[in-house]
GROMACS .gro file of C-alpha atoms in nm:
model
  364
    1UNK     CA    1  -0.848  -1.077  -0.161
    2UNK     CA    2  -0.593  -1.342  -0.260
    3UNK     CA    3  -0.447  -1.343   0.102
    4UNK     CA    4  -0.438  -1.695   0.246
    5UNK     CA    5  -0.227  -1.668   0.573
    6UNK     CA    6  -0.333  -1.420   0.777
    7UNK     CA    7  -0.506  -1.061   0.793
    8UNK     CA    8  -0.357  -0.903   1.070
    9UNK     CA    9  -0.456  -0.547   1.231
   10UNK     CA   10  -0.395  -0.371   1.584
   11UNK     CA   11  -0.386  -0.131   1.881
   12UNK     CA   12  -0.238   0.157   2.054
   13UNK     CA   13  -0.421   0.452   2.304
   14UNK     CA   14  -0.294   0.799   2.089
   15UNK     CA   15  -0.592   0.916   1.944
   16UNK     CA   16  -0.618   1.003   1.570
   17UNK     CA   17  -0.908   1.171   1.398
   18UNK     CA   18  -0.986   1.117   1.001
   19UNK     CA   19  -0.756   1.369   0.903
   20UNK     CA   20  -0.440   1.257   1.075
   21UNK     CA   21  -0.302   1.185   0.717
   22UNK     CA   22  -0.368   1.548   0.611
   23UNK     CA   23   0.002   1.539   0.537
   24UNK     CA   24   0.048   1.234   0.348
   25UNK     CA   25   0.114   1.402  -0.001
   26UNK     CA   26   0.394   1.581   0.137
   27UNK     CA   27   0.586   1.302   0.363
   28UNK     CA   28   0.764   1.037   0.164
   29UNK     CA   29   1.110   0.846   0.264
   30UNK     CA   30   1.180   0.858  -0.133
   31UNK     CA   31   1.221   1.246  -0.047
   32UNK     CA   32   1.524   1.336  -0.312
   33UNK     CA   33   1.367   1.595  -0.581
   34UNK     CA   34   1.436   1.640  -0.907
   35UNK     CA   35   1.448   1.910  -1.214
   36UNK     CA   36   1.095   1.897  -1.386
   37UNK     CA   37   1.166   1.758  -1.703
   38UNK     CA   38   1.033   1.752  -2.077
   39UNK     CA   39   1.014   1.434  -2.116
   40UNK     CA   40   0.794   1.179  -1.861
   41UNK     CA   41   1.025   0.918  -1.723
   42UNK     CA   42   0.917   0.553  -1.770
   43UNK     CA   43   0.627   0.562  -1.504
   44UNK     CA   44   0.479   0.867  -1.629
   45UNK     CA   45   0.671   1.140  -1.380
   46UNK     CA   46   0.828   1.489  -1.547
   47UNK     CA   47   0.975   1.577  -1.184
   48UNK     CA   48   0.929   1.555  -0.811
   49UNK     CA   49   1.020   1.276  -0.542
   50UNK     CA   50   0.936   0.982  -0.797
   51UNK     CA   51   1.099   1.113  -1.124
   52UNK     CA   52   1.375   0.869  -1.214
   53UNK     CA   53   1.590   0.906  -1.551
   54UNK     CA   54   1.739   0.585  -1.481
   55UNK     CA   55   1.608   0.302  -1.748
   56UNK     CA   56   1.486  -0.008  -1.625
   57UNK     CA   57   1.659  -0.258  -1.482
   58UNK     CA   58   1.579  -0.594  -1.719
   59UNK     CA   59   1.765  -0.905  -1.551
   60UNK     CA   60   1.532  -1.106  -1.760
   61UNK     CA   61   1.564  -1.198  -2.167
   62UNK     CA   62   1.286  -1.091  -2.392
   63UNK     CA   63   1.195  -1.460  -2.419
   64UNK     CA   64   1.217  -1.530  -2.054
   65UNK     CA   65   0.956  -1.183  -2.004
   66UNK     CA   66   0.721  -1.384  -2.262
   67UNK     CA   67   0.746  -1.725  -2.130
   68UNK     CA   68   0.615  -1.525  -1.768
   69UNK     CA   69   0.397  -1.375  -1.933
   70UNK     CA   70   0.224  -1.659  -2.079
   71UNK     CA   71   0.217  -1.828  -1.712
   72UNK     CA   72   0.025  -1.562  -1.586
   73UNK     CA   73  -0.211  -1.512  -1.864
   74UNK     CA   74  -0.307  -1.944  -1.807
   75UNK     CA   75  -0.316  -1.869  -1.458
   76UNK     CA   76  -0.564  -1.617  -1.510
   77UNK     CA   77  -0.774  -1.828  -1.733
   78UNK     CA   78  -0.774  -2.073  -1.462
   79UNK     CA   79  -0.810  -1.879  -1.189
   80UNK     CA   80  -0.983  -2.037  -0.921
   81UNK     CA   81  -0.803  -2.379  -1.003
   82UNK     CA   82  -0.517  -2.174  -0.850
   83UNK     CA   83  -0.684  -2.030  -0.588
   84UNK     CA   84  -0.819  -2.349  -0.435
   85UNK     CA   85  -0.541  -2.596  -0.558
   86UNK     CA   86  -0.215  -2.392  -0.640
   87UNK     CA   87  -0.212  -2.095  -0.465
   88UNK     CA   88   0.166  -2.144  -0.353
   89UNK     CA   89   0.267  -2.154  -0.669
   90UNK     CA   90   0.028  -1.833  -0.800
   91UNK     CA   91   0.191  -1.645  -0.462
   92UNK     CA   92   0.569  -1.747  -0.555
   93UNK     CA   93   0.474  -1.590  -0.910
   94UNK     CA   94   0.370  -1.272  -0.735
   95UNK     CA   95   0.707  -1.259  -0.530
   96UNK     CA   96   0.899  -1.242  -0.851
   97UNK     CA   97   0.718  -0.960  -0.966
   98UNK     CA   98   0.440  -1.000  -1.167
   99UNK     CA   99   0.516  -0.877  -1.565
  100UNK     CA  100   0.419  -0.571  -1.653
  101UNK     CA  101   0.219  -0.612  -1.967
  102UNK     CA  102  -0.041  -0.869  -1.741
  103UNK     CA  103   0.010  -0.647  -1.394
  104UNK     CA  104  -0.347  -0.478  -1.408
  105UNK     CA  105  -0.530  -0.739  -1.496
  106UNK     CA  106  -0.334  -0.957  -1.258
  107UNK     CA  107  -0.390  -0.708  -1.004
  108UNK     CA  108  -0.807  -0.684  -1.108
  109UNK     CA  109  -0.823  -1.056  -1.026
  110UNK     CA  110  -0.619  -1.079  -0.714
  111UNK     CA  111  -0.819  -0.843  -0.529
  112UNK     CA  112  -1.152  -1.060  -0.636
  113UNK     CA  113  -1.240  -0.722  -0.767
  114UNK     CA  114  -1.341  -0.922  -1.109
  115UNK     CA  115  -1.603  -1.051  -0.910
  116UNK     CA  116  -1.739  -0.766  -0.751
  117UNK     CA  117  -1.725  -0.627  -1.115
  118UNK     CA  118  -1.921  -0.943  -1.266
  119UNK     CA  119  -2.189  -0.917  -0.969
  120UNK     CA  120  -2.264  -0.557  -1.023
  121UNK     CA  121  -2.194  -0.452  -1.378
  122UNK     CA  122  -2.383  -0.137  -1.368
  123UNK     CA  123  -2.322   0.010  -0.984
  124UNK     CA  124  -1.960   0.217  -1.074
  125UNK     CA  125  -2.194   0.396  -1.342
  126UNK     CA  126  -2.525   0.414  -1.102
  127UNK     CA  127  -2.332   0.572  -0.802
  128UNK     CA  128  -2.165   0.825  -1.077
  129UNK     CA  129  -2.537   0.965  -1.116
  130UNK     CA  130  -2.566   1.019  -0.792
  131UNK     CA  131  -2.476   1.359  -0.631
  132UNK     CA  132  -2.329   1.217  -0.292
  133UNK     CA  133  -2.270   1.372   0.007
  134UNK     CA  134  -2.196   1.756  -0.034
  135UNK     CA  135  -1.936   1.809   0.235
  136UNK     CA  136  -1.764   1.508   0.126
  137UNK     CA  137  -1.773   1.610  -0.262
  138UNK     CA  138  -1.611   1.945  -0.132
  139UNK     CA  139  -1.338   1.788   0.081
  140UNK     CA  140  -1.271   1.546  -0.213
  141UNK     CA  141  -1.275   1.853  -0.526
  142UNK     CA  142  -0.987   2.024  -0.265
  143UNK     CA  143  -0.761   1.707  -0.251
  144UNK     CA  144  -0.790   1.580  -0.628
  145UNK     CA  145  -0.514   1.803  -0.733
  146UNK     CA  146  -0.236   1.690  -0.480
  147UNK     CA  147  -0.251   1.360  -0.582
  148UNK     CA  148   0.083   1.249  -0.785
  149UNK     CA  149   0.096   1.658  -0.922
  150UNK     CA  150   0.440   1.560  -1.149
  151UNK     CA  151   0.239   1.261  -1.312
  152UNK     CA  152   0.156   1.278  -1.696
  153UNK     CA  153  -0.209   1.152  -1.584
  154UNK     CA  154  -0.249   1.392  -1.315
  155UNK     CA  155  -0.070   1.721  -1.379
  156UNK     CA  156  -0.349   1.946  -1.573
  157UNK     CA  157  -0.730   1.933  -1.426
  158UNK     CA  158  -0.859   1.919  -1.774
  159UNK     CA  159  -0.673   1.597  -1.808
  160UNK     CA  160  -0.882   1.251  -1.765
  161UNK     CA  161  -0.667   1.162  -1.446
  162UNK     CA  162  -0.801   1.401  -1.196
  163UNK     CA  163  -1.162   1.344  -1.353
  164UNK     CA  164  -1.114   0.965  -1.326
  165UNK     CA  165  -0.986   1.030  -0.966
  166UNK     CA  166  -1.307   1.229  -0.879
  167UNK     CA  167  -1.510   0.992  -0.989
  168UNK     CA  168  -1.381   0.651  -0.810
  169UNK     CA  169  -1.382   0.831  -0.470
  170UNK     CA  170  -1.664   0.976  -0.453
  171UNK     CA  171  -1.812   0.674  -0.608
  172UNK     CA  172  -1.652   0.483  -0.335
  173UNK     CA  173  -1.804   0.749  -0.089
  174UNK     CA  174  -2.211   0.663  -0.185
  175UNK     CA  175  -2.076   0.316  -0.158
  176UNK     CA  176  -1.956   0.294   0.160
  177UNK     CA  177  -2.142   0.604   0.380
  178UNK     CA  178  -1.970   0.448   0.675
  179UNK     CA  179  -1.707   0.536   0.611
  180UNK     CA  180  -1.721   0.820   0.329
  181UNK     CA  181  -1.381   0.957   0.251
  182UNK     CA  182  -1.057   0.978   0.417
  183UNK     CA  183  -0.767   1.178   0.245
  184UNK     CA  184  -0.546   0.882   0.300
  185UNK     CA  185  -0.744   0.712   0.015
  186UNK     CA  186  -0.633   0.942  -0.283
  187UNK     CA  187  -0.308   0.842  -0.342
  188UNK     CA  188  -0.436   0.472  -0.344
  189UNK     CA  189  -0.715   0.566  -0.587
  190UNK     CA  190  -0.457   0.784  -0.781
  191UNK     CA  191  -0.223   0.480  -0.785
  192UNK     CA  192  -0.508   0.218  -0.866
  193UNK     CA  193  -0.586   0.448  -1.182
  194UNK     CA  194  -0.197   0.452  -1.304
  195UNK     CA  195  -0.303   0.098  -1.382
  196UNK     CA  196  -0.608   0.003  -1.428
  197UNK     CA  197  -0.925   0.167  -1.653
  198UNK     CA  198  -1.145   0.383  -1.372
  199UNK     CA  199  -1.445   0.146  -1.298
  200UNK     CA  200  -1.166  -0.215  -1.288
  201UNK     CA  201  -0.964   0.082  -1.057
  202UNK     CA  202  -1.251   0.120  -0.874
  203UNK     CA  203  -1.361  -0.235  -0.786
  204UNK     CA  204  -1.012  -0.283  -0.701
  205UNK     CA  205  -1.042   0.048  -0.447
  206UNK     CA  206  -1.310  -0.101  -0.259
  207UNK     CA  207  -1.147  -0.463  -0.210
  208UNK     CA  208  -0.861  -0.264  -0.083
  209UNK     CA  209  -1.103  -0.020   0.156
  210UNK     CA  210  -1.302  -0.283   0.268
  211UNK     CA  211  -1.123  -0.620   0.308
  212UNK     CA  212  -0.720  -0.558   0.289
  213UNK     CA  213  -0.694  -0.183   0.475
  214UNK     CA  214  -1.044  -0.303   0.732
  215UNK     CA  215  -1.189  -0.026   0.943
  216UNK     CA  216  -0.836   0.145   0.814
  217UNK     CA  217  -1.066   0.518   0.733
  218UNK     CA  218  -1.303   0.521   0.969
  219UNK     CA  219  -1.334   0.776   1.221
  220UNK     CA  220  -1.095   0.735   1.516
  221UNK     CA  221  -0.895   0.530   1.278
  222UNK     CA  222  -0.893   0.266   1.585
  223UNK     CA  223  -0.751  -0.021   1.348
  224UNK     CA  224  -0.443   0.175   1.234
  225UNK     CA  225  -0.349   0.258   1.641
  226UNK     CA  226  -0.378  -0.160   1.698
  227UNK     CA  227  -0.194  -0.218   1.424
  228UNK     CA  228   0.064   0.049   1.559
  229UNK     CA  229   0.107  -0.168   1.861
  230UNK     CA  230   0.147  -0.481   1.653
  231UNK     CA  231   0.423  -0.352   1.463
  232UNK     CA  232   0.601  -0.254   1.753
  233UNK     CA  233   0.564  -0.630   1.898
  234UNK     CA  234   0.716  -0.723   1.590
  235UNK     CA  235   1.028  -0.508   1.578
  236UNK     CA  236   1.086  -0.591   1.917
  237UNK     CA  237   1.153  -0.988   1.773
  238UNK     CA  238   1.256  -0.874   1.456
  239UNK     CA  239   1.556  -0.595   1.549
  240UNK     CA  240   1.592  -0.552   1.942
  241UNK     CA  241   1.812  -0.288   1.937
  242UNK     CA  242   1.643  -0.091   1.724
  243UNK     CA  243   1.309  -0.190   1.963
  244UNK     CA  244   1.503  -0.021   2.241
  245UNK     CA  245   1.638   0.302   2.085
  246UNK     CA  246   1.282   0.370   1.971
  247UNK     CA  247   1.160   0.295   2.313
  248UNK     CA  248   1.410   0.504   2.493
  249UNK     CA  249   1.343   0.744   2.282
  250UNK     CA  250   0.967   0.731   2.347
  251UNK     CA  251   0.915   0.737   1.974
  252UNK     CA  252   0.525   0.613   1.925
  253UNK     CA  253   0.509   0.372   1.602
  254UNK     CA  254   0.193   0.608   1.487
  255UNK     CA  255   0.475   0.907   1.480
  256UNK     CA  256   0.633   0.696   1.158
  257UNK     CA  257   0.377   0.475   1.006
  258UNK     CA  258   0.126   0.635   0.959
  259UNK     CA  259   0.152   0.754   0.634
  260UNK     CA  260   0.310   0.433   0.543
  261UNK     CA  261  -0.014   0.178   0.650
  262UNK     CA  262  -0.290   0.428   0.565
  263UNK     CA  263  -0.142   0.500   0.235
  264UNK     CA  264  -0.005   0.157   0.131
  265UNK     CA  265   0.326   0.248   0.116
  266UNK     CA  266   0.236   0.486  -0.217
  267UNK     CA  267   0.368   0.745  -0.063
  268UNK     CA  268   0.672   0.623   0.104
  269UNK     CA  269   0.892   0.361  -0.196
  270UNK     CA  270   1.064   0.442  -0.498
  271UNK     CA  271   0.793   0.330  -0.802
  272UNK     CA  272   0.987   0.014  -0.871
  273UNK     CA  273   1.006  -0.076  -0.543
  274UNK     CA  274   0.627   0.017  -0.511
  275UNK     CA  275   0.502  -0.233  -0.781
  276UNK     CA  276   0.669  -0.521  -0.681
  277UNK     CA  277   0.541  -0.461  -0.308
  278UNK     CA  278   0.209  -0.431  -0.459
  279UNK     CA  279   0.239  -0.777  -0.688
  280UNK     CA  280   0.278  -0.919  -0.297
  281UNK     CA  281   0.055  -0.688  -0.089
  282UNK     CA  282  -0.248  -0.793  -0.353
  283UNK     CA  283  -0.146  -1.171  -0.288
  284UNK     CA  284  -0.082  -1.213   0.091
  285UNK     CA  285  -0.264  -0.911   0.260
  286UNK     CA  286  -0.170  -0.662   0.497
  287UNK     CA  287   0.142  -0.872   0.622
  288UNK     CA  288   0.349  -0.725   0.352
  289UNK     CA  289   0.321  -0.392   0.477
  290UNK     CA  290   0.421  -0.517   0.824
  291UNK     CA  291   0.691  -0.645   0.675
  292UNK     CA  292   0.828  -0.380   0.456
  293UNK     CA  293   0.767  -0.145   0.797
  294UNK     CA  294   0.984  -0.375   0.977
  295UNK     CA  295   1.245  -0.394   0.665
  296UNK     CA  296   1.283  -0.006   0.648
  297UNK     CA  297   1.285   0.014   1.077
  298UNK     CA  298   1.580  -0.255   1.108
  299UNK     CA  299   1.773  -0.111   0.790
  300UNK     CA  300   1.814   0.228   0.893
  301UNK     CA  301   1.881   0.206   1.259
  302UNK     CA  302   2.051  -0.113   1.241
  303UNK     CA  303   2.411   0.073   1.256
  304UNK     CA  304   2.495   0.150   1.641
  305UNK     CA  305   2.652   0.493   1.514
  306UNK     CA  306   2.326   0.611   1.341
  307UNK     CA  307   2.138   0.496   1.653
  308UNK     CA  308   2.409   0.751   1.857
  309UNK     CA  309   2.353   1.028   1.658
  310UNK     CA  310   1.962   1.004   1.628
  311UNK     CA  311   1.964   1.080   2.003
  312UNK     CA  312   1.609   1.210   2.011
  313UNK     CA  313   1.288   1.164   1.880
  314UNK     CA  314   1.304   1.417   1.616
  315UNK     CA  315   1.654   1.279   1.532
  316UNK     CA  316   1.505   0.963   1.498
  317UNK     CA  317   1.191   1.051   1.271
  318UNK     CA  318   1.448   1.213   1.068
  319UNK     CA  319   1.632   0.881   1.016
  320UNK     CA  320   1.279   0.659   0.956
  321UNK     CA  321   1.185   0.944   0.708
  322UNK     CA  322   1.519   0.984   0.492
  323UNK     CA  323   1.707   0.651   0.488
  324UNK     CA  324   1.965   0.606   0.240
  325UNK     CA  325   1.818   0.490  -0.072
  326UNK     CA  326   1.966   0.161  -0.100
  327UNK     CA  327   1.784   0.059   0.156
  328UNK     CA  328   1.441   0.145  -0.061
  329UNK     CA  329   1.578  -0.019  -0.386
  330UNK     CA  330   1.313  -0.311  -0.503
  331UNK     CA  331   1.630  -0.593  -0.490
  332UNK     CA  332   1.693  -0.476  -0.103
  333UNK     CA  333   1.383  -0.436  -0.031
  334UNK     CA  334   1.234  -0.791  -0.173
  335UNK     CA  335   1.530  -0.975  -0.062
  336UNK     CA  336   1.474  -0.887   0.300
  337UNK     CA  337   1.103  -0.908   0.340
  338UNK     CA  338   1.115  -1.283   0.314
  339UNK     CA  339   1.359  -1.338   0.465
  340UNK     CA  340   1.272  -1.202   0.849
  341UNK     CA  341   1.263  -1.382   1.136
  342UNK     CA  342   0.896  -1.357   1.213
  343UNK     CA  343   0.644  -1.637   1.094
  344UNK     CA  344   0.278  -1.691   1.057
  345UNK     CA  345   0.227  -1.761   1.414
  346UNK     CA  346   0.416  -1.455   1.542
  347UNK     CA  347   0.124  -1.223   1.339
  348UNK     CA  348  -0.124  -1.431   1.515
  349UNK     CA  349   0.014  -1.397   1.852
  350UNK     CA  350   0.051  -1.006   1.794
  351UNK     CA  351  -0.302  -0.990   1.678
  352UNK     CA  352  -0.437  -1.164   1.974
  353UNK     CA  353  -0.235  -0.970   2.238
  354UNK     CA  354  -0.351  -0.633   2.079
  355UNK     CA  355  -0.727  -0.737   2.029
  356UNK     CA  356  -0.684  -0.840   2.448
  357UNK     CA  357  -0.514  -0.520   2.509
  358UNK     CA  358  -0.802  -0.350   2.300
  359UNK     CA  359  -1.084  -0.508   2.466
  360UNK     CA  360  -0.909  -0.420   2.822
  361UNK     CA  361  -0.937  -0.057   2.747
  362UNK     CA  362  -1.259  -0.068   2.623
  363UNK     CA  363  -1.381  -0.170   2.962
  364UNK     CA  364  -1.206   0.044   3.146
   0.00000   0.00000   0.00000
């Protein structure tokens, strides 16, 4: 994982079993639907929450696109020179949004997943031959199908997408026995595979699993309630008063982000907005989603009169799960992620005071 900084995850006492994302294909904040069209939009979408007929948004000359493009691809060639000597400059790359023509292979080396690949150039294939565990094949043949239904690569069965998507979790299931599969993982693995051919998607997947989303899917899903409690220590710095109506309101963190953490936010932004927090996520860890958390908390119960009229917890989920959609739009979005008033050492200090609170509990 290109994360220098820190890797930050966290506690809270509801308890969660493995499917407590059984929902996540059906909640998203970019909730508006669409007419199933013809024609797949830019992204690949003929309809649903992520269709978008609008074209993109190019700030950038064709020259200027090249020119970034050219960085990257040296950057790549040189890619531990970077990583040890220059990574400030490789992360300030990723915060402008990385181009699309170098994205997945940007992406493939970010996670370190071209090293994983290099070390074990024949497991992706291996584990295919293998016929897993049964249950988990089952629970994994019933969830292929929900996974991004309006997408060109994953609207037929017969199609290579749900195949593809098969195969990298359960793959990823022999892998990792410990923790198997979670249904929280699909639309990451369907995302991954957007992107990136199926075994590259794959390393990727487990760099993700394993090192940026830790002891995120196992059972319990213990690191997901610390983190809950973390992100609540946050908002409290970051937007008080929004801190204070969710307190009041006794509205618990895990009510709200769930889907967003266990999911990586695939679920939750516009597509646009997705990619670039990817380009960051893949650079600086699990921060970003903190941040982006914190971003859509403050922006849509920043206004006292929204706060007055959510006055209730189901008012208030209703508010966290359909904020207006400028507040979702990449520029908004980006702009305000870097520029909250939490630093390095704030993380840290979260971290520490949920792994005390954690350890606490355990003894009692």
């Amino acid at each position: 994982m290109a994360t220098s900084p820190t890797s930050t995850n966290t506690s809270n006492s509801v308890s969660l079993n493995r499917q407590s994302s059984k929902n996540a294909d059906s909640i998203s904040l970019c909730s508006t639907t669409s007419a199933f069209s013809t024609c797949p939009d830019r992204h690949g979408f003929y309809g649903g929450s992520q269709f978008s007929e609008k074209p993109a948004k190019e700030t950038l000359t064709r020259e200027q696109i090249i020119a970034r493009e050219k960085k990257w691809l040296h950057m790549i060639k040189h890619w531990q020179e970077y990583m040890n000597k220059n990574y400030k400059k490789l992360r300030e790359r990723c915060r402008k949004g990385i181009p699309q023509a170098v994205r997945p292979r940007a992406w493939f080396y970010l996670t370190g997943a071209y090293q994983l690949h290099q070390k074990y150039p024949n497991l992706y294939h291996e584990l295919l031959r293998q016929p897993g565990n049964p249950q988990i094949i089952d629970e994994i043949k019933k969830d292929q199908h929900r996974q991004f239904p309006h997408h060109e690569m994953f609207i037929d069965e017969e199609k290579p997408g749900q195949k593809e998507l098969f195969n990298v979790l359960k793959a990823y299931s022999i892998h990792n026995p410990k923790v198997g599969y979670c249904q929280a993982q699909a639309p990451i693995a369907a995302f991954l595979l957007m992107h990136l051919p199926s075994e590259q998607a794959f390393w990727c997947f487990v760099t993700i699993c394993d090192k940026y989303l830790k002891d995120y899917f196992t059972p319990g899903l213990e690191m997901l309630q610390r983190d809950a409690g973390m992100l609540n220590g946050l908002l409290k710095k970051t937007s008080p008063s929004v801190y204070r109506h969710l307190q009041k309101h006794k509205v618990d963190p895990l009510l709200y982000m769930t889907d967003w953490f266990l999911c990586a936010m695939t679920r939750t932004l516009p597509w646009d907005t997705l990619l670039r927090v990817w380009d960051c996520f893949l650079c600086e860890g699990i921060k970003i989603l903190f941040k982006v958390a914190l971003v859509i908390l403050g922006a849509s119960l920043n206004s006292h009169k929204v706060r007055k009229q959510a006055n209730g917890l189901c008012e208030t989920l209703e508010v966290l799960r359909s904020p207006p959609k400028k507040y979702l739009e990449a520029d908004f979005v980006m702009h305000h992620i870097f520029r909250l008033n939490i630093t390095v050492e704030d993380f840290i200090h979260e971290h520490k005071k949920q792994e005390l609170l954690h350890r606490k509990a355990k003894v009692s």
